[in-house]
Amino acid sequence: MTQTTDRRAGHFARWTRKRLRITGNAVTLERRRLFILPTGAGLGYGAMLAVMLLFALNYNNSMIFAATFLLAGISINAIWQTHRNLLGLKIELIMPSTPLADRPATLILSIGLDGKQTHPAITFRIVGTEQRVRTHDIHAGTQIRLELPVLSRGRRALPEINISTIYPLGLFRTWSLLRFPQPLLVAPAPAPRGLYQPPGHSGSAQADAVATQADEEDILVGLRPYQYGDPIRRIAWRASARSEALLSKQFQSGTQAHTTWLRWTDLPALDTEKRLSVLCRWVLDADGAGHPYGLVIPGAEIPPNRGPGHRRQCLEALARFEQPA
């Protein structure tokens, strides 16, 4: 009996995976992707209608018949309304910049609609987490931010996302599961700042003063979103106050910037994960300083460069690293 049940559960799981398969980073919620069942309130509502129908049949009371059929019609219409509230939503996944291990990251879903109507009271939740569930009124262009659970370093599968609604009466729940196939590369947790210094960095007060003076001679070329590891002195506080996001100043060096090489072999006394943690800290610090830097680890060598794209390339190399046999 147990083997038969397990076999049926396996067939059902394969059927749902095939039904909910997503091939890219965007999906449209069609009818075949949606499921609907009554809620607890819906079951109680149905029981009430059953009792009313028994009374109407027993006493042959036309008023009770009319009220029963009216309420039943309302509940049947609620099925259609609840299902339509999710039908046709176009959901696009915006992958986060390489997150750091042991720290929360944010996943962004961009919502598109066929028309200009609003889809009210829709809930998004990451399966397997206990984060507070919030409902959203969806308009065209709405972006939903979900906090990912803390992950360890490496290539990780994105968690399933549950999208549901009980609008308008709360009698039925329509839901779907979003299973995006893209893996998420999680960089190592950075070592504490200042614990290890890369070769050629004196760490003295005089050197820090020279670096600060060099920063002051840099030319401001614009603003960009704040990235973890940016120096506090580079944060554009006034511009951030006028915006919903924290912004950092982006400079172009007025003097010739020196190139820093961050090498695996510069940390011979540490184990693998500790080395990766220190190299991650060095990458963040070098990126915040704005100087060109390169990364050398077993199996990969990234030539010196700078900017958000180069930072992401280095962090992804650290995330994918596997100790050679």
PDB file of C-alpha atoms in Angstrom:
ATOM      1  CA  MET A   1       0.000   0.000   0.000  1.00  0.00           C
ATOM      2  CA  THR A   2       2.796   2.405   0.921  1.00  0.00           C
ATOM      3  CA  GLN A   3       4.697   1.642  -2.308  1.00  0.00           C
ATOM      4  CA  THR A   4       1.551   2.277  -4.367  1.00  0.00           C
ATOM      5  CA  THR A   5       1.006   5.618  -2.606  1.00  0.00           C
ATOM      6  CA  ASP A   6       4.623   6.647  -3.144  1.00  0.00           C
ATOM      7  CA  ARG A   7       4.396   5.694  -6.836  1.00  0.00           C
ATOM      8  CA  ARG A   8       1.264   7.793  -7.274  1.00  0.00           C
ATOM      9  CA  ALA A   9       2.900  10.718  -5.473  1.00  0.00           C
ATOM     10  CA  GLY A  10       5.906  10.406  -7.794  1.00  0.00           C
ATOM     11  CA  HIS A  11       3.672  10.450 -10.885  1.00  0.00           C
ATOM     12  CA  PHE A  12       1.821  13.489  -9.540  1.00  0.00           C
ATOM     13  CA  ALA A  13       5.095  15.332  -8.804  1.00  0.00           C
ATOM     14  CA  ARG A  14       6.384  14.649 -12.338  1.00  0.00           C
ATOM     15  CA  TRP A  15       3.068  15.802 -13.789  1.00  0.00           C
ATOM     16  CA  THR A  16       3.133  19.086 -11.859  1.00  0.00           C
ATOM     17  CA  ARG A  17       6.794  19.726 -12.753  1.00  0.00           C
ATOM     18  CA  LYS A  18       5.983  19.268 -16.427  1.00  0.00           C
ATOM     19  CA  ARG A  19       2.876  21.430 -16.148  1.00  0.00           C
ATOM     20  CA  LEU A  20       4.715  24.268 -14.346  1.00  0.00           C
ATOM     21  CA  ARG A  21       7.980  24.112 -16.322  1.00  0.00           C
ATOM     22  CA  ILE A  22       9.510  27.500 -17.199  1.00  0.00           C
ATOM     23  CA  THR A  23      12.050  27.621 -20.032  1.00  0.00           C
ATOM     24  CA  GLY A  24      13.370  31.171 -19.633  1.00  0.00           C
ATOM     25  CA  ASN A  25      13.285  34.056 -17.200  1.00  0.00           C
ATOM     26  CA  ALA A  26       9.685  35.043 -18.003  1.00  0.00           C
ATOM     27  CA  VAL A  27       6.341  33.259 -17.786  1.00  0.00           C
ATOM     28  CA  THR A  28       2.695  34.044 -18.470  1.00  0.00           C
ATOM     29  CA  LEU A  29       0.125  32.579 -16.086  1.00  0.00           C
ATOM     30  CA  GLU A  30      -2.143  30.644 -18.448  1.00  0.00           C
ATOM     31  CA  ARG A  31      -5.095  28.497 -17.415  1.00  0.00           C
ATOM     32  CA  ARG A  32      -3.022  25.305 -17.339  1.00  0.00           C
ATOM     33  CA  ARG A  33      -0.669  26.850 -14.771  1.00  0.00           C
ATOM     34  CA  LEU A  34      -3.379  27.835 -12.291  1.00  0.00           C
ATOM     35  CA  PHE A  35      -5.002  25.737  -9.555  1.00  0.00           C
ATOM     36  CA  ILE A  36      -8.053  26.614  -7.472  1.00  0.00           C
ATOM     37  CA  LEU A  37      -9.607  25.126  -4.320  1.00  0.00           C
ATOM     38  CA  PRO A  38     -12.016  26.396  -1.651  1.00  0.00           C
ATOM     39  CA  THR A  39     -10.592  28.009   1.453  1.00  0.00           C
ATOM     40  CA  GLY A  40     -11.718  27.226   4.988  1.00  0.00           C
ATOM     41  CA  ALA A  41     -14.237  30.041   4.711  1.00  0.00           C
ATOM     42  CA  GLY A  42     -15.400  28.596   1.390  1.00  0.00           C
ATOM     43  CA  LEU A  43     -16.008  25.175   2.952  1.00  0.00           C
ATOM     44  CA  GLY A  44     -18.005  26.780   5.754  1.00  0.00           C
ATOM     45  CA  TYR A  45     -19.970  28.777   3.192  1.00  0.00           C
ATOM     46  CA  GLY A  46     -20.780  25.572   1.285  1.00  0.00           C
ATOM     47  CA  ALA A  47     -21.926  23.852   4.484  1.00  0.00           C
ATOM     48  CA  MET A  48     -24.208  26.794   5.225  1.00  0.00           C
ATOM     49  CA  LEU A  49     -25.764  26.542   1.750  1.00  0.00           C
ATOM     50  CA  ALA A  50     -26.330  22.816   2.260  1.00  0.00           C
ATOM     51  CA  VAL A  51     -28.169  23.472   5.545  1.00  0.00           C
ATOM     52  CA  MET A  52     -30.267  26.223   3.930  1.00  0.00           C
ATOM     53  CA  LEU A  53     -31.191  23.882   1.077  1.00  0.00           C
ATOM     54  CA  LEU A  54     -32.325  21.202   3.559  1.00  0.00           C
ATOM     55  CA  PHE A  55     -34.493  23.732   5.365  1.00  0.00           C
ATOM     56  CA  ALA A  56     -35.978  24.896   2.056  1.00  0.00           C
ATOM     57  CA  LEU A  57     -36.771  21.335   0.993  1.00  0.00           C
ATOM     58  CA  ASN A  58     -38.184  20.407   4.409  1.00  0.00           C
ATOM     59  CA  TYR A  59     -40.469  23.415   4.745  1.00  0.00           C
ATOM     60  CA  ASN A  60     -41.003  24.000   1.012  1.00  0.00           C
ATOM     61  CA  ASN A  61     -40.238  27.667   1.592  1.00  0.00           C
ATOM     62  CA  SER A  62     -39.731  29.640  -1.623  1.00  0.00           C
ATOM     63  CA  MET A  63     -37.926  32.511   0.179  1.00  0.00           C
ATOM     64  CA  ILE A  64     -35.273  30.151   1.541  1.00  0.00           C
ATOM     65  CA  PHE A  65     -34.962  28.575  -1.925  1.00  0.00           C
ATOM     66  CA  ALA A  66     -34.424  32.019  -3.452  1.00  0.00           C
ATOM     67  CA  ALA A  67     -31.826  33.025  -0.833  1.00  0.00           C
ATOM     68  CA  THR A  68     -29.978  29.699  -1.193  1.00  0.00           C
ATOM     69  CA  PHE A  69     -29.765  29.908  -4.984  1.00  0.00           C
ATOM     70  CA  LEU A  70     -28.779  33.582  -4.845  1.00  0.00           C
ATOM     71  CA  LEU A  71     -25.904  32.877  -2.443  1.00  0.00           C
ATOM     72  CA  ALA A  72     -24.857  29.829  -4.501  1.00  0.00           C
ATOM     73  CA  GLY A  73     -24.779  31.979  -7.635  1.00  0.00           C
ATOM     74  CA  ILE A  74     -22.583  34.525  -5.856  1.00  0.00           C
ATOM     75  CA  SER A  75     -20.115  31.805  -4.834  1.00  0.00           C
ATOM     76  CA  ILE A  76     -20.007  30.366  -8.369  1.00  0.00           C
ATOM     77  CA  ASN A  77     -19.263  33.815  -9.743  1.00  0.00           C
ATOM     78  CA  ALA A  78     -16.491  34.169  -7.116  1.00  0.00           C
ATOM     79  CA  ILE A  79     -14.758  31.103  -8.592  1.00  0.00           C
ATOM     80  CA  TRP A  80     -14.457  32.847 -11.949  1.00  0.00           C
ATOM     81  CA  GLN A  81     -13.424  36.174 -10.413  1.00  0.00           C
ATOM     82  CA  THR A  82     -10.733  34.589  -8.238  1.00  0.00           C
ATOM     83  CA  HIS A  83      -9.303  32.593 -11.156  1.00  0.00           C
ATOM     84  CA  ARG A  84      -9.303  35.659 -13.440  1.00  0.00           C
ATOM     85  CA  ASN A  85      -7.354  37.686 -10.889  1.00  0.00           C
ATOM     86  CA  LEU A  86      -4.179  35.679 -11.706  1.00  0.00           C
ATOM     87  CA  LEU A  87      -4.951  34.775 -15.304  1.00  0.00           C
ATOM     88  CA  GLY A  88      -2.739  36.534 -17.867  1.00  0.00           C
ATOM     89  CA  LEU A  89      -0.118  37.943 -15.489  1.00  0.00           C
ATOM     90  CA  LYS A  90       3.288  38.168 -17.199  1.00  0.00           C
ATOM     91  CA  ILE A  91       6.070  37.662 -14.672  1.00  0.00           C
ATOM     92  CA  GLU A  92       9.723  38.330 -15.501  1.00  0.00           C
ATOM     93  CA  LEU A  93      12.555  37.366 -13.164  1.00  0.00           C
ATOM     94  CA  ILE A  94      15.299  39.944 -12.569  1.00  0.00           C
ATOM     95  CA  MET A  95      18.292  38.076 -11.187  1.00  0.00           C
ATOM     96  CA  PRO A  96      20.079  39.777  -8.282  1.00  0.00           C
ATOM     97  CA  SER A  97      23.684  40.849  -8.578  1.00  0.00           C
ATOM     98  CA  THR A  98      25.912  38.092  -7.228  1.00  0.00           C
ATOM     99  CA  PRO A  99      24.734  37.733  -3.599  1.00  0.00           C
ATOM    100  CA  LEU A 100      27.117  37.051  -0.741  1.00  0.00           C
ATOM    101  CA  ALA A 101      26.915  33.891   1.349  1.00  0.00           C
ATOM    102  CA  ASP A 102      25.379  34.117   4.819  1.00  0.00           C
ATOM    103  CA  ARG A 103      23.676  37.392   3.909  1.00  0.00           C
ATOM    104  CA  PRO A 104      20.135  38.003   2.632  1.00  0.00           C
ATOM    105  CA  ALA A 105      19.580  38.954  -1.003  1.00  0.00           C
ATOM    106  CA  THR A 106      16.617  40.373  -2.893  1.00  0.00           C
ATOM    107  CA  LEU A 107      14.850  38.756  -5.833  1.00  0.00           C
ATOM    108  CA  ILE A 108      12.849  41.058  -8.112  1.00  0.00           C
ATOM    109  CA  LEU A 109       9.789  40.060 -10.149  1.00  0.00           C
ATOM    110  CA  SER A 110       8.595  42.507 -12.810  1.00  0.00           C
ATOM    111  CA  ILE A 111       4.879  42.174 -13.577  1.00  0.00           C
ATOM    112  CA  GLY A 112       3.258  42.909 -16.924  1.00  0.00           C
ATOM    113  CA  LEU A 113      -0.458  42.928 -17.781  1.00  0.00           C
ATOM    114  CA  ASP A 114      -2.464  42.487 -20.974  1.00  0.00           C
ATOM    115  CA  GLY A 115      -4.641  45.490 -20.193  1.00  0.00           C
ATOM    116  CA  LYS A 116      -4.685  48.508 -17.894  1.00  0.00           C
ATOM    117  CA  GLN A 117      -6.854  46.939 -15.198  1.00  0.00           C
ATOM    118  CA  THR A 118      -5.586  46.380 -11.660  1.00  0.00           C
ATOM    119  CA  HIS A 119      -5.232  42.912 -10.152  1.00  0.00           C
ATOM    120  CA  PRO A 120      -5.833  43.409  -6.402  1.00  0.00           C
ATOM    121  CA  ALA A 121      -4.782  41.415  -3.337  1.00  0.00           C
ATOM    122  CA  ILE A 122      -2.165  39.083  -4.853  1.00  0.00           C
ATOM    123  CA  THR A 123       0.286  37.353  -2.518  1.00  0.00           C
ATOM    124  CA  PHE A 124       3.886  36.389  -3.349  1.00  0.00           C
ATOM    125  CA  ARG A 125       5.795  34.065  -1.041  1.00  0.00           C
ATOM    126  CA  ILE A 126       9.033  32.092  -1.247  1.00  0.00           C
ATOM    127  CA  VAL A 127       8.235  28.464  -0.458  1.00  0.00           C
ATOM    128  CA  GLY A 128       9.955  27.097   2.651  1.00  0.00           C
ATOM    129  CA  THR A 129      10.479  30.442   4.379  1.00  0.00           C
ATOM    130  CA  GLU A 130       8.622  32.043   7.260  1.00  0.00           C
ATOM    131  CA  GLN A 131       8.845  35.611   6.020  1.00  0.00           C
ATOM    132  CA  ARG A 132       5.839  37.845   6.596  1.00  0.00           C
ATOM    133  CA  VAL A 133       3.341  37.459   3.762  1.00  0.00           C
ATOM    134  CA  ARG A 134       2.109  40.669   2.161  1.00  0.00           C
ATOM    135  CA  THR A 135      -0.536  41.227  -0.494  1.00  0.00           C
ATOM    136  CA  HIS A 136       0.010  43.568  -3.422  1.00  0.00           C
ATOM    137  CA  ASP A 137      -2.279  45.392  -5.826  1.00  0.00           C
ATOM    138  CA  ILE A 138      -0.691  44.698  -9.212  1.00  0.00           C
ATOM    139  CA  HIS A 139      -0.515  47.319 -11.961  1.00  0.00           C
ATOM    140  CA  ALA A 140       1.405  47.205 -15.238  1.00  0.00           C
ATOM    141  CA  GLY A 141       5.108  47.634 -14.437  1.00  0.00           C
ATOM    142  CA  THR A 142       4.807  46.671 -10.759  1.00  0.00           C
ATOM    143  CA  GLN A 143       7.989  45.196  -9.279  1.00  0.00           C
ATOM    144  CA  ILE A 144       7.800  42.755  -6.373  1.00  0.00           C
ATOM    145  CA  ARG A 145      10.850  42.375  -4.104  1.00  0.00           C
ATOM    146  CA  LEU A 146      11.254  39.093  -2.247  1.00  0.00           C
ATOM    147  CA  GLU A 147      13.877  38.384   0.396  1.00  0.00           C
ATOM    148  CA  LEU A 148      15.797  35.220  -0.433  1.00  0.00           C
ATOM    149  CA  PRO A 149      16.797  32.911   2.409  1.00  0.00           C
ATOM    150  CA  VAL A 150      20.437  32.956   3.468  1.00  0.00           C
ATOM    151  CA  LEU A 151      22.407  30.661   1.139  1.00  0.00           C
ATOM    152  CA  SER A 152      25.857  29.091   1.243  1.00  0.00           C
ATOM    153  CA  ARG A 153      28.571  29.646  -1.368  1.00  0.00           C
ATOM    154  CA  GLY A 154      28.292  27.988  -4.759  1.00  0.00           C
ATOM    155  CA  ARG A 155      25.726  27.323  -7.478  1.00  0.00           C
ATOM    156  CA  ARG A 156      22.277  27.217  -5.891  1.00  0.00           C
ATOM    157  CA  ALA A 157      18.840  26.564  -7.341  1.00  0.00           C
ATOM    158  CA  LEU A 158      16.336  29.374  -6.989  1.00  0.00           C
ATOM    159  CA  PRO A 159      13.617  28.556  -4.450  1.00  0.00           C
ATOM    160  CA  GLU A 160      10.046  28.093  -5.608  1.00  0.00           C
ATOM    161  CA  ILE A 161       7.793  31.143  -5.493  1.00  0.00           C
ATOM    162  CA  ASN A 162       4.125  30.749  -4.593  1.00  0.00           C
ATOM    163  CA  ILE A 163       1.728  33.292  -6.089  1.00  0.00           C
ATOM    164  CA  SER A 164      -1.869  33.211  -4.893  1.00  0.00           C
ATOM    165  CA  THR A 165      -5.032  35.218  -4.381  1.00  0.00           C
ATOM    166  CA  ILE A 166      -8.357  34.835  -2.543  1.00  0.00           C
ATOM    167  CA  TYR A 167      -9.907  37.973  -4.072  1.00  0.00           C
ATOM    168  CA  PRO A 168     -12.755  38.963  -4.041  1.00  0.00           C
ATOM    169  CA  LEU A 169     -14.664  37.065  -1.313  1.00  0.00           C
ATOM    170  CA  GLY A 170     -12.032  34.810   0.256  1.00  0.00           C
ATOM    171  CA  LEU A 171     -14.088  31.691  -0.549  1.00  0.00           C
ATOM    172  CA  PHE A 172     -11.577  30.236  -3.044  1.00  0.00           C
ATOM    173  CA  ARG A 173      -7.803  30.352  -3.417  1.00  0.00           C
ATOM    174  CA  THR A 174      -6.151  30.399  -6.835  1.00  0.00           C
ATOM    175  CA  TRP A 175      -2.419  29.737  -6.890  1.00  0.00           C
ATOM    176  CA  SER A 176       0.547  28.767  -9.004  1.00  0.00           C
ATOM    177  CA  LEU A 177       4.186  27.854  -8.383  1.00  0.00           C
ATOM    178  CA  LEU A 178       7.015  29.651 -10.192  1.00  0.00           C
ATOM    179  CA  ARG A 179      10.039  27.392 -10.717  1.00  0.00           C
ATOM    180  CA  PHE A 180      12.664  29.369 -12.603  1.00  0.00           C
ATOM    181  CA  PRO A 181      15.482  27.156 -13.943  1.00  0.00           C
ATOM    182  CA  GLN A 182      18.311  29.707 -13.675  1.00  0.00           C
ATOM    183  CA  PRO A 183      20.937  28.832 -11.054  1.00  0.00           C
ATOM    184  CA  LEU A 184      22.001  31.487  -8.581  1.00  0.00           C
ATOM    185  CA  LEU A 185      25.745  31.962  -8.047  1.00  0.00           C
ATOM    186  CA  VAL A 186      26.446  32.839  -4.412  1.00  0.00           C
ATOM    187  CA  ALA A 187      29.817  34.436  -3.666  1.00  0.00           C
ATOM    188  CA  PRO A 188      31.759  33.653  -0.462  1.00  0.00           C
ATOM    189  CA  ALA A 189      31.009  35.584   2.696  1.00  0.00           C
ATOM    190  CA  PRO A 190      33.613  38.383   2.823  1.00  0.00           C
ATOM    191  CA  ALA A 191      36.178  38.356   5.615  1.00  0.00           C
ATOM    192  CA  PRO A 192      36.066  41.227   8.130  1.00  0.00           C
ATOM    193  CA  ARG A 193      37.429  44.465   6.739  1.00  0.00           C
ATOM    194  CA  GLY A 194      41.106  45.087   7.525  1.00  0.00           C
ATOM    195  CA  LEU A 195      41.810  41.579   8.866  1.00  0.00           C
ATOM    196  CA  TYR A 196      44.014  40.727   5.852  1.00  0.00           C
ATOM    197  CA  GLN A 197      45.680  43.148   3.464  1.00  0.00           C
ATOM    198  CA  PRO A 198      46.590  42.315  -0.150  1.00  0.00           C
ATOM    199  CA  PRO A 199      50.305  42.453  -1.090  1.00  0.00           C
ATOM    200  CA  GLY A 200      51.538  45.979  -1.672  1.00  0.00           C
ATOM    201  CA  HIS A 201      49.019  47.505   0.769  1.00  0.00           C
ATOM    202  CA  SER A 202      50.825  48.886   3.791  1.00  0.00           C
ATOM    203  CA  GLY A 203      47.714  49.516   5.877  1.00  0.00           C
ATOM    204  CA  SER A 204      49.471  52.474   7.549  1.00  0.00           C
ATOM    205  CA  ALA A 205      47.826  55.773   8.355  1.00  0.00           C
ATOM    206  CA  GLN A 206      50.139  57.545   5.898  1.00  0.00           C
ATOM    207  CA  ALA A 207      49.049  55.246   3.079  1.00  0.00           C
ATOM    208  CA  ASP A 208      45.404  55.813   3.974  1.00  0.00           C
ATOM    209  CA  ALA A 209      45.949  59.560   3.871  1.00  0.00           C
ATOM    210  CA  VAL A 210      47.525  59.305   0.419  1.00  0.00           C
ATOM    211  CA  ALA A 211      44.600  57.178  -0.799  1.00  0.00           C
ATOM    212  CA  THR A 212      42.121  59.697   0.578  1.00  0.00           C
ATOM    213  CA  GLN A 213      43.950  62.533  -1.155  1.00  0.00           C
ATOM    214  CA  ALA A 214      43.876  60.575  -4.416  1.00  0.00           C
ATOM    215  CA  ASP A 215      40.121  60.122  -4.011  1.00  0.00           C
ATOM    216  CA  GLU A 216      39.689  63.850  -3.529  1.00  0.00           C
ATOM    217  CA  GLU A 217      41.516  64.450  -6.811  1.00  0.00           C
ATOM    218  CA  ASP A 218      39.175  62.080  -8.678  1.00  0.00           C
ATOM    219  CA  ILE A 219      36.601  63.530 -11.077  1.00  0.00           C
ATOM    220  CA  LEU A 220      32.916  62.901 -10.350  1.00  0.00           C
ATOM    221  CA  VAL A 221      31.339  61.374 -13.479  1.00  0.00           C
ATOM    222  CA  GLY A 222      27.925  60.311 -12.138  1.00  0.00           C
ATOM    223  CA  LEU A 223      25.952  58.257  -9.667  1.00  0.00           C
ATOM    224  CA  ARG A 224      25.228  54.529  -9.505  1.00  0.00           C
ATOM    225  CA  PRO A 225      23.245  52.258  -7.149  1.00  0.00           C
ATOM    226  CA  TYR A 226      25.027  51.541  -3.879  1.00  0.00           C
ATOM    227  CA  GLN A 227      26.919  48.249  -3.791  1.00  0.00           C
ATOM    228  CA  TYR A 228      28.009  46.431  -0.682  1.00  0.00           C
ATOM    229  CA  GLY A 229      31.584  47.450   0.139  1.00  0.00           C
ATOM    230  CA  ASP A 230      31.370  51.026  -1.207  1.00  0.00           C
ATOM    231  CA  PRO A 231      33.224  53.474   1.098  1.00  0.00           C
ATOM    232  CA  ILE A 232      30.911  55.603   3.210  1.00  0.00           C
ATOM    233  CA  ARG A 233      32.544  58.798   1.931  1.00  0.00           C
ATOM    234  CA  ARG A 234      31.396  57.908  -1.616  1.00  0.00           C
ATOM    235  CA  ILE A 235      27.679  57.743  -0.717  1.00  0.00           C
ATOM    236  CA  ALA A 236      25.652  60.586  -2.276  1.00  0.00           C
ATOM    237  CA  TRP A 237      23.469  61.381   0.723  1.00  0.00           C
ATOM    238  CA  ARG A 238      21.540  64.294  -0.814  1.00  0.00           C
ATOM    239  CA  ALA A 239      20.745  62.413  -4.016  1.00  0.00           C
ATOM    240  CA  SER A 240      19.795  59.309  -2.001  1.00  0.00           C
ATOM    241  CA  ALA A 241      17.373  61.391   0.096  1.00  0.00           C
ATOM    242  CA  ARG A 242      15.542  62.416  -3.098  1.00  0.00           C
ATOM    243  CA  SER A 243      15.449  58.831  -4.352  1.00  0.00           C
ATOM    244  CA  GLU A 244      14.096  55.562  -2.980  1.00  0.00           C
ATOM    245  CA  ALA A 245      17.496  53.881  -3.355  1.00  0.00           C
ATOM    246  CA  LEU A 246      20.913  54.480  -1.825  1.00  0.00           C
ATOM    247  CA  LEU A 247      23.316  55.956  -4.408  1.00  0.00           C
ATOM    248  CA  SER A 248      27.120  56.107  -4.597  1.00  0.00           C
ATOM    249  CA  LYS A 249      29.301  58.617  -6.382  1.00  0.00           C
ATOM    250  CA  GLN A 250      31.212  57.264  -9.368  1.00  0.00           C
ATOM    251  CA  PHE A 251      34.614  58.817  -9.986  1.00  0.00           C
ATOM    252  CA  GLN A 252      37.133  58.781 -12.786  1.00  0.00           C
ATOM    253  CA  SER A 253      40.663  58.939 -11.473  1.00  0.00           C
ATOM    254  CA  GLY A 254      42.481  62.161 -12.231  1.00  0.00           C
ATOM    255  CA  THR A 255      45.797  60.428 -11.798  1.00  0.00           C
ATOM    256  CA  GLN A 256      47.070  57.163 -13.186  1.00  0.00           C
ATOM    257  CA  ALA A 257      45.542  54.376 -11.087  1.00  0.00           C
ATOM    258  CA  HIS A 258      47.719  51.543  -9.903  1.00  0.00           C
ATOM    259  CA  THR A 259      46.828  47.963 -10.720  1.00  0.00           C
ATOM    260  CA  THR A 260      46.325  45.382  -7.963  1.00  0.00           C
ATOM    261  CA  TRP A 261      46.614  41.633  -8.450  1.00  0.00           C
ATOM    262  CA  LEU A 262      44.602  39.479  -6.034  1.00  0.00           C
ATOM    263  CA  ARG A 263      46.180  36.034  -6.002  1.00  0.00           C
ATOM    264  CA  TRP A 264      45.246  32.720  -4.433  1.00  0.00           C
ATOM    265  CA  THR A 265      48.916  32.067  -3.678  1.00  0.00           C
ATOM    266  CA  ASP A 266      49.148  35.165  -1.461  1.00  0.00           C
ATOM    267  CA  LEU A 267      47.233  33.295   1.271  1.00  0.00           C
ATOM    268  CA  PRO A 268      49.119  30.005   1.713  1.00  0.00           C
ATOM    269  CA  ALA A 269      48.330  29.520   5.402  1.00  0.00           C
ATOM    270  CA  LEU A 270      44.523  29.515   5.069  1.00  0.00           C
ATOM    271  CA  ASP A 271      42.104  26.756   4.122  1.00  0.00           C
ATOM    272  CA  THR A 272      40.001  26.884   0.941  1.00  0.00           C
ATOM    273  CA  GLU A 273      36.874  28.632   2.216  1.00  0.00           C
ATOM    274  CA  LYS A 274      38.895  31.107   4.260  1.00  0.00           C
ATOM    275  CA  ARG A 275      40.990  31.999   1.221  1.00  0.00           C
ATOM    276  CA  LEU A 276      37.845  32.559  -0.825  1.00  0.00           C
ATOM    277  CA  SER A 277      36.411  34.708   1.942  1.00  0.00           C
ATOM    278  CA  VAL A 278      39.518  36.912   2.056  1.00  0.00           C
ATOM    279  CA  LEU A 279      39.686  37.194  -1.747  1.00  0.00           C
ATOM    280  CA  CYS A 280      36.028  38.252  -1.750  1.00  0.00           C
ATOM    281  CA  ARG A 281      36.862  40.995   0.750  1.00  0.00           C
ATOM    282  CA  TRP A 282      39.782  42.144  -1.402  1.00  0.00           C
ATOM    283  CA  VAL A 283      37.551  42.269  -4.502  1.00  0.00           C
ATOM    284  CA  LEU A 284      34.966  44.411  -2.705  1.00  0.00           C
ATOM    285  CA  ASP A 285      37.600  46.759  -1.306  1.00  0.00           C
ATOM    286  CA  ALA A 286      39.397  47.115  -4.657  1.00  0.00           C
ATOM    287  CA  ASP A 287      36.118  47.794  -6.426  1.00  0.00           C
ATOM    288  CA  GLY A 288      35.202  50.415  -3.835  1.00  0.00           C
ATOM    289  CA  ALA A 289      38.583  52.119  -4.303  1.00  0.00           C
ATOM    290  CA  GLY A 290      37.980  52.361  -8.045  1.00  0.00           C
ATOM    291  CA  HIS A 291      41.415  51.079  -9.078  1.00  0.00           C
ATOM    292  CA  PRO A 292      41.958  48.336 -11.693  1.00  0.00           C
ATOM    293  CA  TYR A 293      42.443  44.898 -10.176  1.00  0.00           C
ATOM    294  CA  GLY A 294      42.856  41.360 -11.422  1.00  0.00           C
ATOM    295  CA  LEU A 295      42.084  37.984  -9.842  1.00  0.00           C
ATOM    296  CA  VAL A 296      44.125  34.794 -10.068  1.00  0.00           C
ATOM    297  CA  ILE A 297      42.772  31.555  -8.606  1.00  0.00           C
ATOM    298  CA  PRO A 298      43.410  27.918  -9.590  1.00  0.00           C
ATOM    299  CA  GLY A 299      41.707  27.345 -12.932  1.00  0.00           C
ATOM    300  CA  ALA A 300      40.884  31.002 -13.657  1.00  0.00           C
ATOM    301  CA  GLU A 301      42.706  34.257 -14.309  1.00  0.00           C
ATOM    302  CA  ILE A 302      40.717  37.464 -14.761  1.00  0.00           C
ATOM    303  CA  PRO A 303      42.772  40.353 -16.219  1.00  0.00           C
ATOM    304  CA  PRO A 304      42.751  43.743 -14.475  1.00  0.00           C
ATOM    305  CA  ASN A 305      39.723  45.936 -15.001  1.00  0.00           C
ATOM    306  CA  ARG A 306      37.157  47.795 -12.911  1.00  0.00           C
ATOM    307  CA  GLY A 307      33.461  48.521 -12.798  1.00  0.00           C
ATOM    308  CA  PRO A 308      30.296  46.598 -11.817  1.00  0.00           C
ATOM    309  CA  GLY A 309      30.699  44.057 -14.633  1.00  0.00           C
ATOM    310  CA  HIS A 310      34.261  43.227 -13.622  1.00  0.00           C
ATOM    311  CA  ARG A 311      33.251  42.968  -9.955  1.00  0.00           C
ATOM    312  CA  ARG A 312      30.480  40.527 -10.833  1.00  0.00           C
ATOM    313  CA  GLN A 313      32.862  38.451 -12.985  1.00  0.00           C
ATOM    314  CA  CYS A 314      35.302  38.116 -10.096  1.00  0.00           C
ATOM    315  CA  LEU A 315      32.627  37.245  -7.540  1.00  0.00           C
ATOM    316  CA  GLU A 316      31.126  34.632  -9.855  1.00  0.00           C
ATOM    317  CA  ALA A 317      34.570  33.058 -10.324  1.00  0.00           C
ATOM    318  CA  LEU A 318      34.891  32.779  -6.548  1.00  0.00           C
ATOM    319  CA  ALA A 319      31.348  31.360  -6.306  1.00  0.00           C
ATOM    320  CA  ARG A 320      32.053  28.653  -8.909  1.00  0.00           C
ATOM    321  CA  PHE A 321      35.461  27.675  -7.477  1.00  0.00           C
ATOM    322  CA  GLU A 322      36.005  24.000  -6.728  1.00  0.00           C
ATOM    323  CA  GLN A 323      39.196  22.721  -5.107  1.00  0.00           C
ATOM    324  CA  PRO A 324      41.245  20.773  -7.707  1.00  0.00           C
ATOM    325  CA  ALA A 325      41.596  17.064  -6.890  1.00  0.00           C
TER     326      ALA A 325
END
